[in-house]
Each structure stands twice: as structure tokens, then as C-alpha cells.
Coordinates of C-alpha atoms in Angstrom, one line a residue:
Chain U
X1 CA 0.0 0.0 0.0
X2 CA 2.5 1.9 0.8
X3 CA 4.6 1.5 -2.0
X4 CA 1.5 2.2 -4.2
X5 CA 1.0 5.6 -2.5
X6 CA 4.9 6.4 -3.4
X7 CA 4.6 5.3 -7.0
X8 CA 1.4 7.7 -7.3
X9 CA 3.4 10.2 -6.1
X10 CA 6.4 9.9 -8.4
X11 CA 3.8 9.3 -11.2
X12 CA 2.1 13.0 -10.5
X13 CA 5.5 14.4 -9.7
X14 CA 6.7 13.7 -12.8
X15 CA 3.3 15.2 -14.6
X16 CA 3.6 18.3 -12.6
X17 CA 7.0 18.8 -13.5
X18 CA 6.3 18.8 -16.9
X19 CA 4.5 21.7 -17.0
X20 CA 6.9 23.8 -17.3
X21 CA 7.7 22.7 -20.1
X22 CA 4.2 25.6 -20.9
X23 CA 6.8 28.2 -21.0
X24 CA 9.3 26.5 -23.6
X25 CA 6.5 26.0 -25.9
X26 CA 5.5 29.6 -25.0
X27 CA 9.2 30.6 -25.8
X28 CA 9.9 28.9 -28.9
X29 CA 7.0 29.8 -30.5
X30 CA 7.3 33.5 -30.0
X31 CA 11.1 33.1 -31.6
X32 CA 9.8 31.0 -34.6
X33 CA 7.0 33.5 -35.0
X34 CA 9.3 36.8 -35.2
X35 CA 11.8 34.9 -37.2
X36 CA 9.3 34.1 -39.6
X37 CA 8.1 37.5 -39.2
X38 CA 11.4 38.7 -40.5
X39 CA 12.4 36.2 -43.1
X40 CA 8.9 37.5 -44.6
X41 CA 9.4 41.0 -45.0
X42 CA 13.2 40.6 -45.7
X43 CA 13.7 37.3 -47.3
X44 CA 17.5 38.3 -47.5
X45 CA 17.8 37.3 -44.3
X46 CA 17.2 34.0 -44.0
X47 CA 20.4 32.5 -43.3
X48 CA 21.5 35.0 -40.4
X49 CA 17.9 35.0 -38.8
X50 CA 18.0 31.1 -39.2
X51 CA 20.8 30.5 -37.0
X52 CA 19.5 32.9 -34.6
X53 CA 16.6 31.1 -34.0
X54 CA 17.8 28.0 -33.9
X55 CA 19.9 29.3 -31.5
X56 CA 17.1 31.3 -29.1
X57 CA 15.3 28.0 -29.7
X58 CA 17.9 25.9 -27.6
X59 CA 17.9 28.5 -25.3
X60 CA 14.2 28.6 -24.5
X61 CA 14.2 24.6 -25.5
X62 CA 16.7 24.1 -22.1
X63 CA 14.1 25.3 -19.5
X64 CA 11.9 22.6 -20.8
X65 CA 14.9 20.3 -20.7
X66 CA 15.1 21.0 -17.1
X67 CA 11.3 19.8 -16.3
X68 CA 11.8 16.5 -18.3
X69 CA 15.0 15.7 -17.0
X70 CA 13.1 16.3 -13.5
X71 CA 10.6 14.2 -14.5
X72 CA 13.1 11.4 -15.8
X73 CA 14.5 11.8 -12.3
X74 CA 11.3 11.5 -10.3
X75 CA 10.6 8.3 -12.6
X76 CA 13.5 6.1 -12.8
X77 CA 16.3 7.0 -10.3
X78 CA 13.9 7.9 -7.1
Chain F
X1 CA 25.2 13.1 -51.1
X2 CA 24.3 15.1 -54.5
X3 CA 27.2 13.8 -56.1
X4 CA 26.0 9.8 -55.1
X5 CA 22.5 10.5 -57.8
X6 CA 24.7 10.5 -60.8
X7 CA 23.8 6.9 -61.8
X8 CA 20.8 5.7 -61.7
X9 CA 20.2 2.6 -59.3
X10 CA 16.4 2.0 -58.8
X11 CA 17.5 -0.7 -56.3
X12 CA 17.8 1.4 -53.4
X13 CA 13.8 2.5 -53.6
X14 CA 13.0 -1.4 -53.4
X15 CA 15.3 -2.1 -50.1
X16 CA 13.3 0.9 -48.6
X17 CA 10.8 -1.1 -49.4
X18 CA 12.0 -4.3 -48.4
X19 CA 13.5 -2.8 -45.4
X20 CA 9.5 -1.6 -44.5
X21 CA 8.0 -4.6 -45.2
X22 CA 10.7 -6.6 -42.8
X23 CA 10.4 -4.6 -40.2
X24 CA 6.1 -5.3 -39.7
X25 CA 7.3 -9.1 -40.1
X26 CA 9.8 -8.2 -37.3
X27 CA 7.2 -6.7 -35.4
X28 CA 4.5 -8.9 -35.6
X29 CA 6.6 -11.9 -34.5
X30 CA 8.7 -9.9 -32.1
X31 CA 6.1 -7.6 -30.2
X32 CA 8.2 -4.9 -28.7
X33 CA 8.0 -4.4 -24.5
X34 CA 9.1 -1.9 -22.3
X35 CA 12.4 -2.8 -21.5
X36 CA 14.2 -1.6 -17.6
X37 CA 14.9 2.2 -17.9
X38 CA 17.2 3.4 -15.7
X39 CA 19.6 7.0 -16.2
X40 CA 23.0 6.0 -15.1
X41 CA 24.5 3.8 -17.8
X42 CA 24.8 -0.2 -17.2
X43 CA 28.2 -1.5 -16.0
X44 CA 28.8 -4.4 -18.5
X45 CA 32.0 -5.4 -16.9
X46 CA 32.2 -7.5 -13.5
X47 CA 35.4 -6.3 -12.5
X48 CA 36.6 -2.6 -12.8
X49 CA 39.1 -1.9 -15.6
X50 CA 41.4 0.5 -13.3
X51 CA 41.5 2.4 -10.2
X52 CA 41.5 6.3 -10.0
X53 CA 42.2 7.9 -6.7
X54 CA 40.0 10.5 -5.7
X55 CA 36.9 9.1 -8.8
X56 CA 37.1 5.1 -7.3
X57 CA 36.8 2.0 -9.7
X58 CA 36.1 2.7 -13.0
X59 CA 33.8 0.3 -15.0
X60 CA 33.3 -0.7 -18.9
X61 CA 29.8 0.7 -19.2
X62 CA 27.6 0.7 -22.3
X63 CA 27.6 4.1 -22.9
X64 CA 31.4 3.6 -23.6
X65 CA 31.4 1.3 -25.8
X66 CA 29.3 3.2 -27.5
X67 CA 31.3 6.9 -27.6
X68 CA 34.5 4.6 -28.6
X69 CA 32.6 3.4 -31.3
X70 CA 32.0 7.2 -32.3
X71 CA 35.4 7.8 -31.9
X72 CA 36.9 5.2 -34.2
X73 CA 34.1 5.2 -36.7
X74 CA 35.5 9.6 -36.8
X75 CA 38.9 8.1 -37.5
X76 CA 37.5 5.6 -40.5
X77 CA 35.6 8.6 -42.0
X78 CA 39.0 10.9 -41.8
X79 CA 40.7 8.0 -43.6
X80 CA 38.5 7.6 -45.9
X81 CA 38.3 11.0 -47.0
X82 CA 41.7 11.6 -46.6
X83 CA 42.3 8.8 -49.4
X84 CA 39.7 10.5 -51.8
X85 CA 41.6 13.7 -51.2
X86 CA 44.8 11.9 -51.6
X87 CA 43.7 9.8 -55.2
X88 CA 44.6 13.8 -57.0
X89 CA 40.7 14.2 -58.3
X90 CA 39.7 17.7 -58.0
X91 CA 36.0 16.8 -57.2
X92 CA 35.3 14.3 -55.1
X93 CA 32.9 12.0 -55.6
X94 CA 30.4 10.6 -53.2
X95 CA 30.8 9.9 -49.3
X96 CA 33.8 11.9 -49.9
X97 CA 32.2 14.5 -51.8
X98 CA 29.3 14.7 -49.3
X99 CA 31.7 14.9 -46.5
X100 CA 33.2 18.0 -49.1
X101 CA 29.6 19.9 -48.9
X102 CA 29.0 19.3 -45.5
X103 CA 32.5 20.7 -44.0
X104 CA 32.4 23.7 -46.3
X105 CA 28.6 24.8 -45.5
X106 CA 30.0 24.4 -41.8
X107 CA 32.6 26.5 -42.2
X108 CA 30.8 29.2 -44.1
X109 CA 28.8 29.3 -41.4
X110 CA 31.6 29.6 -38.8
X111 CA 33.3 32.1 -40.6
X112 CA 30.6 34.4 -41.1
X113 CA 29.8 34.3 -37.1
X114 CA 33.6 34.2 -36.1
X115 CA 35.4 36.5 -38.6
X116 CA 39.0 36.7 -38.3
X117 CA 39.0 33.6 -35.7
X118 CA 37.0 31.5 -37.7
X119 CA 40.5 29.4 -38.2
X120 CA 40.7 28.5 -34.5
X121 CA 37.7 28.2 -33.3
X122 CA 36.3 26.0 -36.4
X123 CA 38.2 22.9 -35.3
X124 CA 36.0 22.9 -31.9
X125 CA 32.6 23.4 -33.5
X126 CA 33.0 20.6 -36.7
X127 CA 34.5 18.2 -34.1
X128 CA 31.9 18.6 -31.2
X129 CA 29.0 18.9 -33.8
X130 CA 30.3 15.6 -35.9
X131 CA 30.8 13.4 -32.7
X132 CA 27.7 14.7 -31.1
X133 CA 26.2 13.9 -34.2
X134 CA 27.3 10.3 -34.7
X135 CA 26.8 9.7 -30.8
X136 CA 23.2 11.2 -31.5
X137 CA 22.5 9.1 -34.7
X138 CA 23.8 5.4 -33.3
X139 CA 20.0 5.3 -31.6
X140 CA 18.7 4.5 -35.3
X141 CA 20.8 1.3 -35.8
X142 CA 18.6 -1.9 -34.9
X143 CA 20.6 -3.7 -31.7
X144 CA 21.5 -0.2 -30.0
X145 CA 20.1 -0.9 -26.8
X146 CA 18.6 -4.0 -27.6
X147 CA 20.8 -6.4 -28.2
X148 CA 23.1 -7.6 -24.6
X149 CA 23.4 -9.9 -22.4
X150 CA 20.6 -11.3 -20.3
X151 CA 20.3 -11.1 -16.4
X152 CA 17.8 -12.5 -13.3
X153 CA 15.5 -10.2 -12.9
X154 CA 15.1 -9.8 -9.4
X155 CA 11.4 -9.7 -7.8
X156 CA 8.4 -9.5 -10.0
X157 CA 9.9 -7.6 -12.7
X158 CA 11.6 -8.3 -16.4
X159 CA 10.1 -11.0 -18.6
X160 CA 10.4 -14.1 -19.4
X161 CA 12.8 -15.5 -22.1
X162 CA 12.8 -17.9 -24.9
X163 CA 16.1 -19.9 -25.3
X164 CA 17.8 -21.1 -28.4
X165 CA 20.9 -22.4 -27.2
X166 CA 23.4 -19.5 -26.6
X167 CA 20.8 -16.9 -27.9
X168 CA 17.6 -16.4 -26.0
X169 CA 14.9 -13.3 -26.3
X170 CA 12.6 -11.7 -24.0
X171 CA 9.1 -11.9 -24.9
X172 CA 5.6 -10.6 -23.6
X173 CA 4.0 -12.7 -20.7
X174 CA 2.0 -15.9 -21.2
X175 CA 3.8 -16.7 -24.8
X176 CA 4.3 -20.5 -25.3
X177 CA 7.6 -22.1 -24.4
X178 CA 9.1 -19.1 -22.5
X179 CA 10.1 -19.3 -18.7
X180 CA 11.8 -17.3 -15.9
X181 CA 12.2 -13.8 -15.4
X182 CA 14.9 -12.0 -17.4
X183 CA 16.6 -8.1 -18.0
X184 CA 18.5 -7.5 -21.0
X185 CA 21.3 -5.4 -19.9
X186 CA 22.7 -3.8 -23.7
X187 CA 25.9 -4.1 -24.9
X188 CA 25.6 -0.7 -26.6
X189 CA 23.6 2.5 -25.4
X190 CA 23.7 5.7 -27.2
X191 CA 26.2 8.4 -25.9
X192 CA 24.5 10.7 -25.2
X193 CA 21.9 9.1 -23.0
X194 CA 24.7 9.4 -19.9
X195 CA 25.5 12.7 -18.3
X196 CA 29.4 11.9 -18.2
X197 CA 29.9 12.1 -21.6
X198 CA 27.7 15.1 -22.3
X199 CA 29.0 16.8 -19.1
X200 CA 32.6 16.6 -20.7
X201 CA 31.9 17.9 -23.7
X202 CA 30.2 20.5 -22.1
X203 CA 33.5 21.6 -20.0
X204 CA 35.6 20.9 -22.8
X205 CA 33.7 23.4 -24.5
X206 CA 33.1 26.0 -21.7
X207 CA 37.0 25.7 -20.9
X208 CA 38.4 26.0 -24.4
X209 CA 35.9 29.3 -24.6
X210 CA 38.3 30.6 -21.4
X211 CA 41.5 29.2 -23.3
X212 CA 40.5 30.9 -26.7
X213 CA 39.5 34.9 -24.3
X214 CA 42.9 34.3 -22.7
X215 CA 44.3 34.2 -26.3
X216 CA 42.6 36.3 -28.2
X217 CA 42.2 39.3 -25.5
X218 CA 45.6 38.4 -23.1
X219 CA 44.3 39.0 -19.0
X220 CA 41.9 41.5 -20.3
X221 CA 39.7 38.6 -20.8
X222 CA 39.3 38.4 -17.1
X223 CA 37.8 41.5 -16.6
X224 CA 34.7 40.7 -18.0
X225 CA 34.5 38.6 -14.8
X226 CA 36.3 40.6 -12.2
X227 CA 35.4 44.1 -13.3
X228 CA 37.6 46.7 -11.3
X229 CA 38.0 48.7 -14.3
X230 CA 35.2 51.5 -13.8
X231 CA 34.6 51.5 -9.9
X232 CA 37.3 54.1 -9.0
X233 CA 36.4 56.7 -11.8
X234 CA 32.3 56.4 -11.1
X235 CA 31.2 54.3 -8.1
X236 CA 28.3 53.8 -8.4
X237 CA 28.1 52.4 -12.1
X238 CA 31.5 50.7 -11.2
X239 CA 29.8 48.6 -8.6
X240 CA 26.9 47.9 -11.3
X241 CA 29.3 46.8 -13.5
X242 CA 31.5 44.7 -10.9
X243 CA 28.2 42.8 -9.9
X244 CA 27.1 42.6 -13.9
X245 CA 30.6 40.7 -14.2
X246 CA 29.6 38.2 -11.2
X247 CA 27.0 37.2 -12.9
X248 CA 28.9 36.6 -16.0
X249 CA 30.9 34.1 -14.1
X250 CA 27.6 32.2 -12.6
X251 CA 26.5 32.8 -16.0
X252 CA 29.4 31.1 -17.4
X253 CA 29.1 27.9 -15.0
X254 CA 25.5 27.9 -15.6
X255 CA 26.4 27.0 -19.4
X256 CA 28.4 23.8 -18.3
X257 CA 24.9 22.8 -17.0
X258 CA 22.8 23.8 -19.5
X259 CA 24.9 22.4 -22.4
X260 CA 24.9 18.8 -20.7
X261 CA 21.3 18.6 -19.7
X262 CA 19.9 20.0 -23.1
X263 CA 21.9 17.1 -24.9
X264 CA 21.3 14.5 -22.6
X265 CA 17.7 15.6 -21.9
X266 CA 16.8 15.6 -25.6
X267 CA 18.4 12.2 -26.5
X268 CA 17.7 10.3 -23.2
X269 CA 14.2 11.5 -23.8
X270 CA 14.2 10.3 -27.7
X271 CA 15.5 6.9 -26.5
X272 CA 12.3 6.3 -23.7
X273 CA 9.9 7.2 -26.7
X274 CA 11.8 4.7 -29.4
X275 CA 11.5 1.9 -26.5
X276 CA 7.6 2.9 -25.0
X277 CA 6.0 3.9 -28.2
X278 CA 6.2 0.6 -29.4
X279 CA 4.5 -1.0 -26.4
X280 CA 1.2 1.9 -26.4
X281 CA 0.7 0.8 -29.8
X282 CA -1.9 -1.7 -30.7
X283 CA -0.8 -5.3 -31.7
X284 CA -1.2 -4.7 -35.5
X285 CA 0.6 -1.2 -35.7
X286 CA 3.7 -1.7 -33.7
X287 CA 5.3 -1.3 -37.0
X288 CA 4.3 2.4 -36.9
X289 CA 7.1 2.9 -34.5
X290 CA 9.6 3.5 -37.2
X291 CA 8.0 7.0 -38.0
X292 CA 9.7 7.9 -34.3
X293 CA 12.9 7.4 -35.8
X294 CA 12.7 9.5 -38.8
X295 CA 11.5 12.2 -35.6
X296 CA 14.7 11.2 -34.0
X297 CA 16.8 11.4 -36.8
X298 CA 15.4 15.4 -37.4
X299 CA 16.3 15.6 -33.1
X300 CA 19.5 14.3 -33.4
X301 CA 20.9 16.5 -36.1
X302 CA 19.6 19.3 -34.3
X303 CA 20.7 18.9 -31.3
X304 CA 24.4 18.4 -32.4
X305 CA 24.0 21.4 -34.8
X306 CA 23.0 23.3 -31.5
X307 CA 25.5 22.4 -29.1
X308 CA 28.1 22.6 -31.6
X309 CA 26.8 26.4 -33.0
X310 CA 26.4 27.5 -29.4
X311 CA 30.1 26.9 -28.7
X312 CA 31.3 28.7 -31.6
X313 CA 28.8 31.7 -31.1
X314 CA 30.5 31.8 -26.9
X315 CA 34.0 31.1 -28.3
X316 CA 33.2 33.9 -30.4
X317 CA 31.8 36.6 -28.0
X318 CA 34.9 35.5 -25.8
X319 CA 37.1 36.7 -28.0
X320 CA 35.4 40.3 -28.7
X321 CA 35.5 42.6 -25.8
X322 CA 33.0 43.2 -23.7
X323 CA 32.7 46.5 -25.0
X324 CA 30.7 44.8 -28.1
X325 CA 28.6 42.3 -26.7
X326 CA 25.5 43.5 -25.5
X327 CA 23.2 40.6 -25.7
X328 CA 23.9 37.7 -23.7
X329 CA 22.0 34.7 -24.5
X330 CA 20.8 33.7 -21.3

């Protein structure tokens, strides 16, 4: 029983933690959107704004990195 | 590989094909399970292979084998290539050629964001981003953390086994013929799926970045982190800017972190999804788990693109003076 009850925990631990991952989604989006924004108005561009984005993508992609390798911790090591 | 299309070989559309086909005969007969998960890598070797003295024993563990396989299959490639160079044609042609294309667009790229450094600093970037990418990639090849030896399982978990002489596999529960409880501990794990390896690319890279400063900027480098140079002339925005180069140092330890748990996150998280997907499907799709790899092959190439761009774009602000760099990524 209790075992079960620990298990639950870790289970909604893990969930909870993932919802951080809100604000990466949050984040990446907005940098895809005004990169897109950019590339479309100055099509020039592309290549310089590319890398930028990929790069404030990893950036903003980490934080969400950080809830799932929470979450990875709450399921498999704990 | 543009320069591999010049003949034209309608065989390789019909092993994609064959290739598909075997795989839903593979699955059907072999349904996949969910295997143990654990983070830390499996030790595949009883006794420790030497003795360090403040670390402790040090094991063979799959994730090893696995970055020496990286490494070797880099020197075969360099070989390879260096023999096309060597045969005198001006064009190479095919793996060769490809390996042509793919070096130059990377060091267009770096020198457009390094400049004048572009000569120094592009050895770190094409080297971390091609062995993160192989280490990344590996996860793709069928018997990557599948195929190892098999172990008691201890309690009520693992699965039981059927046994052909020195081979045996695990199957689901209540199949005919197969007994015991089993774990399959893998010979070979990806790379990047264990924090020591992406942890020391990380300070490899975060510690070259220091190395190349020193170099490019002398012990002016350093003052980006203690910054004296302002607080005597005006005190107040001195002080600002001696606490603004604090937290460039925590800034630049926070990038150790950050580089080794966005690789390992991403990957150790694209390895559970190739194992579990499998076992949420239903019985007759199973098959449909090889559209996960063509999604890991898009994560794997991006992720080595990123950590090996985001190491030339801080070995390039290092070596620019802090009166130029006004955006910090974090």
C-alpha cells in the first residue's frame, strides 16, 4: 500500500513537472514566430535569422529540458 | 550526397521497401516491450578496468562502448576522406564529396559568425558537432540498446525469455515455451543518454571558450568577470558593472549545466519514446514505431548542430571585448 502511494506520487511528480515545459512552448514559439516575421518581410535574411533562431530556440528549449529531466529523475532514479 | 544521384540505381527505392516490409514481419513476430529504464548507464563489466584515486573504480559501461565506437568510426571517416583527397581528383565524388559539402557549408557558417577567428575556433565546432552527431545518430541502428546480455531479474519484474541455445529473447508474458524472469542489460547505449559524456563535452567546451579569451584578449579577458576597471572613476556604475561581471561568471558555469542537460535531456528522452511507443501501440501497428525514428533522426541533427553552433557563437563573443557584446544569450 504503501509503496503504491509512493509510486502515485512519483507518477504526479513527474506530470507536474512537466508543465513547465508551458513556458518553452511559450518561448519557442514566439522566436519561430518573429523569425518568420522577418524572413517574410526581408527574405535576405534567411540564413543570419535562421541561426539565430535556432539558437534562441535551444535557449528557451533548455528550461523545458530541465522539467523532463526532473521528470526522468522522479521516474527512474527515485 | 548530391554527387552519389549521378547513376541511376532503382534498387535502393526497393530495399526501402524491403526494409519496411521486414520490419512489420519483425514486429509482428517480435512484439516490442518496455524494457528496464534506468539514467545511469549499465556497467557491462564484472570487475573494474582501473582504479583512480579521488573518482574510485572505474567500469566498462555501455555508454562507452558506445562513444568509442563514435570515436573510431570519426577516425575511419578521416581516412576515408583523406584517401579521396589523396587519389589527386579535383572533385570528389560521393561519401567523400558529401563529406566535401558538409564541411564547407560548416565553415561558411563559422566564418561568417567568427570572422577573423574562424581558423581557430572551427576545429572545436566541426569536431563537437560531428561526434555529437554520430553519438546522437547510433540510436537508429537496430541492436543499440537492444541487443546484450541477459540477467535474473530480481522480484516480479523483467520478462520471461525464450532460449535457443546460446541466444535467447525476451518476450511478452503468457507466450508458449518461454520461462523465468529475465533483463536485458545492452551491450551498446547511445552516448549521449549518460550525463558523463555530455558533461565533458560540455567543459571541454566552456573551458576551451576561457582558453581561446585568454588568447585572443591576453588577461583582459578576465575582466569581464572581475570588473575593477570602472569603480574608482564612477562608483556607483563601477559597482553595477562589478556585480554585472559576477554574474557573468555564474553565467558562465550555468552554461556547463545547461549544455549537458539539453543534450542529454533531448536524447535520453528520444530513446524512452523509441523503446515505450512501441509497447502503447496496438498489436497490429507496432510497426508504426519507425515514423519515431525519422522524428529522432530530425532531433539528433539538431541537437548536435545546436550544441556545436552555441560553442562557436561563446568562443566567439569571448574573444570580442566586452565592449561589443551587449546581448547575452541567457
Amino acid at each position: 500500500m504503501e509503496g503504491d502511494i509512493v509510486q502515485a506520487a512519483k507518477f504526479i511528480g513527474a506530470g507536474l513537472a512537466m508543465i513547465g515545459a508551458l513556458g518553452g512552448g511559450v518561448g519557442i514559439g514566439l522566436s519561430v514566430q518573429g523569425a518568420l516575421e522577418g524572413m517574410a518581410r526581408n527574405p535576405d535574411t534567411y540564413g543570419n535569422l535562421f541561426t539565430n533562431m535556432i539558437l534562441g530556440i535551444a535557449f528557451s528549449e533548455a528550461i523545458a529540458i530541465y522539467c523532463l529531466v526532473i521528470a526522468f529523475l522522479m521516474l527512474f532514479v527515485l | 550526397m548530391e554527387n552519389s544521384q549521378t547513376r541511376h540505381r532503382p534498387v535502393n527505392r526497393w530495399l526501402v521497401l524491403l526494409f519496411f516490409v521486414l520490419s512489420i514481419i519483425a514486429a509482428t513476430i517480435f512484439p516490442p516491450i518496455a524494457p528496464h529504464i534506468q539514467v545511469a548507464p549499465e556497467v557491462i563489466s564484472a570487475a573494474p578496468l582501473f582504479s583512480l584515486p579521488v573518482l574510485g573504480n572505474i567500469y566498462l559501461t555501455n555508454t562507452l562502448v558506445a562513444s568509442f565506437i563514435v570515436y573510431l568510426s570519426l577516425i575511419g571517416i578521416a581516412f576515408i576522406v583523406r584517401r579521396a583527397i589523396a587519389s589527386g581528383e579535383m572533385v570528389p565524388r560521393g561519401f567523400a564529396g558529401a563529406m566535401e559539402a558538409g564541411i564547407e557549408a560548416l565553415y561558411n557558417l563559422g566564418e561568417s559568425t567568427a570572422g577573423r577567428w574562424a581558423r581557430t575556433i572551427f576545429p572545436w565546432f566541426a569536431t563537437i558537432f560531428f561526434i555529437v552527431l554520430l553519438a546522437n545518430w547510433m540510436e537508429l541502428f537496430p541492436g543499440v540498446d537492444s541487443i546484450g546480455s541477459l540477467i535474473e531479474a530480481p522480484g516480479e519484474e523483467g520478462y520471461p525469455a525464450l532460449h535457443w541455445g546460446p541466444v535467447a529473447a525476451i518476450v511478452p508474458e503468457g507466450t508458449p515455451g518461454a520461462s523465468g524472469r529475465y533483463e536485458v542489460i545492452p551491450w551498446v547505449r547511445v552516448a549521449s543518454t549518460d550525463l558523463n559524456f555530455t558533461g565533458a563535452l560540455a567543459l571541454i567546451a566552456v573551458i576551451a571558450t576561457q582558453v581561446i579569451g585568454v588568447r585572443a584578449q591576453g588577461g583582459r579577458y578576465f575582466t569581464k568577470f572581475i570588473n575593477f576597471t570602472t569603480i574608482f572613476k564612477k562608483p556607483f556604475l563601477g559597482a553595477i558593472d562589478f556585480a554585472v561581471g559576477l554574474l557573468e561568471l555564474i553565467s558562465e558555469l550555468a552554461r556547463i549545466l545547461s549544455f549537458a542537460f539539453r543534450l542529454f535531456g533531448n536524447i535520453f528522452a528520444g530513446m524512452v519514446l523509441l523503446i515505450l511507443v512501441g509497447t502503447i501501440l496496438p498489436a497490429g501497428a507496432k510497426w508504426l514505431q519507425s515514423g519515431v525514428l525519422v522524428f529522432e533522426f530530425f532531433i539528433g541533427a539538431i541537437q548536435a548542430f545546436v550544441f556545436g553552433l552555441l560553442t562557436l557563437v561563446f568562443m566567439t563573443m569571448a574573444t570580442q571585448g566586452h565592449a561589443e557584446e551587449g546581448d547575452e544569450g541567457h
